[in-house]
Amino acid sequence: MTSLSQPDPLLWHDWHVVGRMADLPPETVQAVQLLGVDLVLWRGSDGGVQVWGDRCPHRSVRFSAGRVRQQALVCAYHGMAFGQDGRCLNVPVHPGYEPPSQACAQVYEVKERYGLIYACLGNPSAPPPPFPEWDDVAYRTYSTGPYHIRANGLRAVENFLDVGHFPYLHSGILGDVAKPQISDYDVTLDADGVRARDIRVWQPNPLGTGAGAYVTYEYWAMRPLSAYFRKTNPTGDCLTFLLNVTPIDETQCIAWFSGAMNYGVDLPLTDITAFQNRIVAQDLENLEAHNPQALPLEGGLEFHVPSDRTSLMYRKWLKQLGLTYGVYR
Ligand code: FES
Ligand code: FE
């Protein structure tokens, strides 16, 4: 059942994706988990999205077994309706009865961005992660996922930041075993997170012409579980992603990709999605094989090579932030 202890203040007060608008039509209910907490998402007939603790305060039955009636969530057990502010509106077995003040659902903050539903269990100090290309008319946008992964979310973000695995795990697609070298590149850490720039990666067919070429990668990890990526082809075409990783708990996560590209208007969405699914399937199998799943933030258990400098900086940043959830001790 729902745990209301704060597993990690940093993640507790951050935004996390808990669903996608397209998957939650009006008047529907969905059960999800975030940081070990059971949540219910529901959407009123006016389209407004709510994220609540999945527990009716009357007898602790899961709200997700209930149904939506107009702008209220009706509990399945005794039929009490709870309004969008979480307060109990009526007690059907006692018409006219005034519900007590504690008859109130646990209501969490929610925001919609990029077609995604972001929730925060605590008090967010900033908006959800930025992704300016999503609102840029020069870019075609799309979403892939959700990808359910039996792995630590920190490992999933670190994998996203890791170009050294392209020639092997994604051989023939994102890299080439005949040209695996990664040259030196620039990584910085500041109050906004970790940035890596000018990473040159040889890809076997980046332009769809059948010829290999170098492409340039750039990363920005702006939250512990959100990171941005930009790939620039020799033609100047750009593909960008915002990756959000939702920590279900310390060993399970969900990855959500928001993509934006300033080319390929005629590319079928099914092809784009199939490509992304293929890449993620390779990453997923690898991520689930990590042992331990917990991410070491200090040396000793794992060693690093120069091409790991982005993930090394990511670990340094998480340590500076004082993250404890999903961390190897
Ligand atoms: Fe929800 Fe009684 S348990 S109304
Ligand atoms: Fe990968």
Coordinates of C-alpha atoms and ligand atoms in Angstrom, one line a residue:
M1 CA 0.0 0.0 0.0
T2 CA 0.9 3.6 -0.1
S3 CA 4.0 4.7 1.7
L4 CA 4.0 8.3 2.7
S5 CA 7.6 8.5 3.9
Q6 CA 9.8 10.7 1.8
P7 CA 12.4 8.4 0.2
D8 CA 14.6 11.3 -0.9
P9 CA 13.8 15.0 -0.6
L10 CA 15.5 15.8 -3.9
L11 CA 13.2 13.5 -5.9
W12 CA 10.2 14.0 -3.6
H13 CA 10.1 17.7 -4.5
D14 CA 10.9 17.3 -8.2
W15 CA 8.5 16.8 -11.1
H16 CA 8.0 13.3 -12.5
V17 CA 6.0 12.0 -15.5
V18 CA 3.2 9.8 -14.3
G19 CA 1.2 9.5 -17.5
R20 CA 0.4 10.8 -20.9
M21 CA -2.6 12.9 -21.7
A22 CA -3.5 10.8 -24.8
D23 CA -3.7 7.7 -22.6
L24 CA -6.1 9.3 -20.0
P25 CA -9.3 10.4 -21.8
P26 CA -11.8 12.5 -19.9
E27 CA -13.8 10.5 -17.2
T28 CA -11.1 7.8 -16.8
V29 CA -9.1 6.6 -13.9
Q30 CA -5.6 5.1 -13.8
A31 CA -3.4 3.6 -11.0
V32 CA 0.3 4.4 -11.1
Q33 CA 3.3 4.4 -8.8
L34 CA 5.9 7.0 -8.1
L35 CA 8.8 6.6 -5.6
G36 CA 6.9 3.7 -4.1
V37 CA 3.8 5.8 -3.6
D38 CA 0.5 4.5 -5.0
L39 CA -1.2 7.2 -7.0
V40 CA -4.5 7.6 -8.9
L41 CA -4.7 9.7 -12.0
W42 CA -8.1 10.8 -13.0
R43 CA -9.6 13.2 -15.5
G44 CA -12.9 15.0 -15.1
S45 CA -15.5 15.5 -17.9
D46 CA -14.0 19.0 -18.3
G47 CA -10.6 17.5 -19.2
G48 CA -8.9 18.5 -16.0
V49 CA -6.3 16.1 -14.7
Q50 CA -5.9 15.2 -11.0
V51 CA -3.1 13.2 -9.3
W52 CA -4.1 11.9 -5.8
G53 CA -2.9 9.4 -3.4
D54 CA -4.6 6.1 -4.3
R55 CA -6.4 5.8 -1.0
C56 CA -9.9 6.8 0.0
P57 CA -9.7 8.5 3.5
H58 CA -12.9 6.7 4.6
R59 CA -11.8 3.1 4.7
S60 CA -8.5 3.2 2.8
V61 CA -9.9 1.5 -0.4
R62 CA -8.0 2.3 -3.6
F63 CA -9.6 5.2 -5.4
S64 CA -8.5 3.7 -8.6
A65 CA -11.3 1.1 -8.2
G66 CA -13.7 4.0 -8.4
R67 CA -15.1 6.0 -11.3
V68 CA -15.4 9.6 -12.5
R69 CA -18.7 11.4 -12.4
Q70 CA -18.4 14.8 -14.0
Q71 CA -15.8 16.7 -12.0
A72 CA -15.6 14.2 -9.1
L73 CA -14.1 10.9 -8.3
V74 CA -16.6 8.4 -6.8
C75 CA -15.2 5.8 -4.5
A76 CA -16.3 2.2 -5.3
Y77 CA -16.9 1.2 -1.7
H78 CA -19.5 3.5 -0.2
G79 CA -20.1 5.8 -3.2
M80 CA -18.8 9.0 -1.7
A81 CA -17.8 11.6 -4.2
F82 CA -14.7 13.7 -3.9
G83 CA -14.3 17.0 -5.8
Q84 CA -11.2 18.3 -7.6
D85 CA -9.9 19.9 -4.4
G86 CA -10.0 16.5 -2.8
R87 CA -12.8 17.2 -0.4
C88 CA -15.7 14.8 0.1
L89 CA -18.8 16.3 -1.4
N90 CA -21.5 13.9 -0.2
V91 CA -22.1 10.7 1.8
P92 CA -24.9 8.8 -0.1
V93 CA -26.1 6.8 3.0
H94 CA -26.6 10.1 4.9
P95 CA -28.2 12.7 2.6
G96 CA -27.5 16.2 3.9
Y97 CA -24.7 15.0 6.1
E98 CA -21.7 17.4 6.3
P99 CA -18.5 15.4 5.7
P100 CA -15.8 16.1 8.4
S101 CA -12.7 18.1 7.4
Q102 CA -10.5 15.1 7.4
A103 CA -12.7 13.6 4.6
C104 CA -10.2 14.8 2.0
A105 CA -8.0 13.0 -0.5
Q106 CA -4.3 13.5 -0.7
V107 CA -4.0 15.9 -3.7
Y108 CA -0.7 16.4 -5.4
E109 CA 0.5 19.1 -7.7
V110 CA 0.1 18.4 -11.4
K111 CA 1.1 20.0 -14.7
E112 CA 0.7 19.1 -18.3
R113 CA 3.7 19.6 -20.7
Y114 CA 4.7 18.0 -24.0
G115 CA 1.5 15.9 -23.8
L116 CA 2.8 14.4 -20.6
I117 CA 1.3 14.5 -17.1
Y118 CA 3.9 15.7 -14.5
A119 CA 3.3 15.3 -10.8
C120 CA 5.2 16.3 -7.7
L121 CA 4.8 14.6 -4.3
G122 CA 6.2 17.6 -2.5
N123 CA 6.7 21.3 -3.1
P124 CA 8.3 22.0 -6.5
S125 CA 10.8 24.8 -6.6
A126 CA 10.9 25.0 -10.4
P127 CA 8.7 24.1 -13.4
P128 CA 8.9 20.8 -15.2
P129 CA 12.1 20.4 -17.3
P130 CA 12.4 22.7 -20.3
F131 CA 12.3 21.4 -23.9
P132 CA 12.1 24.5 -26.2
E133 CA 12.0 22.6 -29.4
W134 CA 8.6 21.2 -28.5
D135 CA 7.1 24.7 -29.0
D136 CA 9.3 25.6 -32.0
V137 CA 7.2 25.4 -35.3
A138 CA 10.4 24.5 -37.2
Y139 CA 10.4 21.1 -35.4
R140 CA 8.2 18.1 -35.8
T141 CA 7.4 16.6 -32.4
Y142 CA 6.4 13.1 -31.2
S143 CA 6.5 10.9 -28.2
T144 CA 7.6 7.3 -27.7
G145 CA 7.2 5.1 -24.7
P146 CA 6.3 4.6 -22.0
Y147 CA 9.1 2.0 -21.7
H148 CA 8.7 0.0 -18.5
I149 CA 12.2 -1.1 -17.4
R150 CA 13.1 -3.3 -14.4
A151 CA 16.1 -1.1 -13.7
N152 CA 17.2 1.8 -11.5
G153 CA 16.1 5.1 -13.2
L154 CA 19.6 6.6 -12.5
R155 CA 21.1 3.8 -14.6
A156 CA 18.6 4.6 -17.4
V157 CA 19.6 8.3 -17.4
E158 CA 23.3 7.4 -17.3
N159 CA 22.8 5.1 -20.3
F160 CA 21.2 7.9 -22.2
L161 CA 24.3 10.0 -21.5
D162 CA 26.7 7.3 -22.6
V163 CA 28.0 7.4 -26.2
G164 CA 30.6 4.7 -25.6
H165 CA 28.1 1.9 -25.9
F166 CA 26.9 2.9 -29.4
P167 CA 29.4 0.8 -31.5
Y168 CA 28.6 -2.3 -29.5
L169 CA 25.1 -2.4 -28.0
H170 CA 23.7 -0.5 -31.0
S171 CA 26.1 -1.9 -33.6
G172 CA 25.3 -1.0 -37.2
I173 CA 22.7 1.6 -36.1
L174 CA 24.1 4.2 -33.8
G175 CA 27.7 3.1 -34.0
D176 CA 30.2 1.0 -35.9
V177 CA 32.5 -1.6 -34.4
A178 CA 35.0 -0.7 -37.1
K179 CA 35.2 2.9 -35.9
P180 CA 34.5 2.8 -32.1
Q181 CA 36.8 5.7 -31.1
I182 CA 35.4 8.6 -29.1
S183 CA 37.5 11.7 -29.1
D184 CA 37.9 14.0 -26.2
Y185 CA 34.9 16.3 -25.6
D186 CA 33.9 19.1 -23.2
V187 CA 31.8 18.5 -20.0
T188 CA 30.8 21.2 -17.5
L189 CA 28.9 21.2 -14.3
D190 CA 27.0 24.2 -12.9
A191 CA 23.9 25.0 -11.0
D192 CA 21.8 23.9 -14.0
G193 CA 23.3 20.5 -14.2
V194 CA 25.7 18.6 -16.4
R195 CA 26.4 19.6 -20.0
A196 CA 28.5 17.8 -22.6
R197 CA 29.2 19.3 -26.0
D198 CA 30.9 18.5 -29.3
I199 CA 30.9 14.7 -28.9
R200 CA 31.7 13.3 -32.3
V201 CA 30.3 9.9 -33.0
W202 CA 30.8 7.9 -36.2
Q203 CA 27.5 6.4 -37.4
P204 CA 27.1 4.0 -40.3
N205 CA 24.2 5.7 -42.0
P206 CA 23.1 8.9 -40.3
L207 CA 21.7 10.5 -43.5
G208 CA 19.9 7.5 -44.9
T209 CA 22.3 7.5 -47.9
G210 CA 24.1 4.3 -46.9
A211 CA 27.3 6.2 -46.2
G212 CA 28.9 6.6 -42.7
A213 CA 29.6 10.0 -41.3
Y214 CA 30.4 11.8 -38.1
V215 CA 27.5 13.3 -36.2
T216 CA 27.7 15.7 -33.2
Y217 CA 26.0 15.0 -29.9
E218 CA 25.2 17.3 -27.1
Y219 CA 23.7 16.5 -23.7
W220 CA 22.2 18.4 -20.8
A221 CA 21.2 16.5 -17.6
M222 CA 19.1 19.2 -16.0
R223 CA 17.4 17.1 -13.3
P224 CA 18.5 13.8 -11.7
L225 CA 16.0 11.9 -13.8
S226 CA 15.5 14.2 -16.8
A227 CA 18.0 14.9 -19.6
Y228 CA 18.1 16.6 -23.0
F229 CA 20.0 15.4 -26.1
R230 CA 20.7 17.1 -29.4
K231 CA 22.2 15.3 -32.4
T232 CA 23.4 17.4 -35.4
N233 CA 24.0 15.8 -38.7
P234 CA 26.7 17.1 -41.2
T235 CA 23.8 18.6 -43.1
G236 CA 22.8 20.7 -40.1
D237 CA 19.6 18.7 -39.4
C238 CA 18.9 18.3 -35.7
L239 CA 17.2 15.6 -33.7
T240 CA 16.5 16.5 -30.1
F241 CA 15.0 14.5 -27.2
L242 CA 13.8 15.2 -23.7
L243 CA 14.1 12.0 -21.7
N244 CA 12.1 11.8 -18.5
V245 CA 12.6 8.7 -16.3
T246 CA 10.0 8.0 -13.7
P247 CA 11.2 6.2 -10.6
I248 CA 8.6 3.6 -9.7
D249 CA 11.0 2.5 -7.0
E250 CA 14.7 1.9 -6.7
T251 CA 14.8 -1.0 -9.2
Q252 CA 12.0 -0.1 -11.6
C253 CA 11.4 2.9 -13.8
I254 CA 9.5 4.1 -16.8
A255 CA 11.2 6.0 -19.6
W256 CA 9.3 8.6 -21.7
F257 CA 10.9 10.1 -24.8
S258 CA 9.7 13.4 -26.2
G259 CA 11.3 13.9 -29.6
A260 CA 11.6 17.0 -31.9
M261 CA 13.3 17.0 -35.3
N262 CA 13.7 19.8 -37.8
Y263 CA 13.7 17.5 -40.8
G264 CA 11.8 14.3 -42.0
V265 CA 8.4 15.8 -42.3
D266 CA 7.4 12.9 -44.6
L267 CA 8.9 10.2 -42.4
P268 CA 6.0 8.0 -41.2
L269 CA 5.5 8.2 -37.5
T270 CA 5.3 4.4 -37.4
D271 CA 8.9 4.2 -38.8
I272 CA 10.1 6.7 -36.2
T273 CA 8.5 4.8 -33.4
A274 CA 9.7 1.5 -34.6
F275 CA 13.3 2.8 -34.8
Q276 CA 13.1 4.2 -31.2
N277 CA 11.5 1.0 -29.9
R278 CA 14.3 -1.0 -31.5
I279 CA 17.0 1.1 -29.8
V280 CA 15.3 1.1 -26.5
A281 CA 14.8 -2.7 -26.6
Q282 CA 18.6 -3.1 -26.8
D283 CA 19.1 -0.6 -24.0
L284 CA 16.4 -2.2 -21.9
E285 CA 17.9 -5.6 -22.0
N286 CA 21.3 -4.2 -21.0
L287 CA 19.9 -2.0 -18.2
E288 CA 18.0 -4.9 -16.6
A289 CA 21.3 -6.9 -16.6
H290 CA 23.2 -4.3 -14.4
N291 CA 24.3 -5.8 -11.1
P292 CA 24.0 -3.9 -8.8
Q293 CA 21.2 -1.8 -10.0
A294 CA 22.2 0.9 -7.4
L295 CA 24.4 3.6 -9.0
P296 CA 27.8 4.1 -7.3
L297 CA 28.5 7.8 -6.9
E298 CA 32.1 7.3 -5.8
G299 CA 35.0 5.2 -7.1
G300 CA 35.8 1.7 -5.9
L301 CA 33.1 -0.5 -7.4
E302 CA 33.4 0.6 -11.1
F303 CA 36.2 2.3 -13.1
H304 CA 36.0 5.0 -15.7
V305 CA 37.6 5.8 -19.0
P306 CA 37.9 9.2 -20.7
S307 CA 34.7 8.6 -22.8
D308 CA 32.8 8.2 -19.5
R309 CA 33.3 11.8 -18.5
T310 CA 29.6 12.7 -18.9
S311 CA 28.4 9.9 -16.7
L312 CA 31.3 10.6 -14.3
M313 CA 30.2 14.2 -14.0
Y314 CA 26.6 13.1 -13.6
R315 CA 27.6 11.0 -10.6
K316 CA 29.6 13.8 -9.2
W317 CA 26.6 16.1 -9.6
L318 CA 24.2 13.7 -7.9
K319 CA 26.7 13.3 -5.0
Q320 CA 26.8 17.1 -4.7
L321 CA 23.0 17.3 -4.6
G322 CA 23.0 14.7 -1.8
L323 CA 20.9 12.2 -3.7
T324 CA 20.4 8.9 -1.8
Y325 CA 17.6 7.1 -3.7
G326 CA 18.9 4.4 -6.0
V327 CA 22.5 5.1 -4.9
Y328 CA 25.0 2.4 -4.1
R329 CA 26.2 2.5 -0.5
Ligands
FES1 FE1 -14.3 5.1 0.1 FE2 -16.0 4.3 2.0 S1 -14.0 3.6 1.5 S2 -16.4 5.8 0.4
FE2 FE 21.6 3.1 -25.9

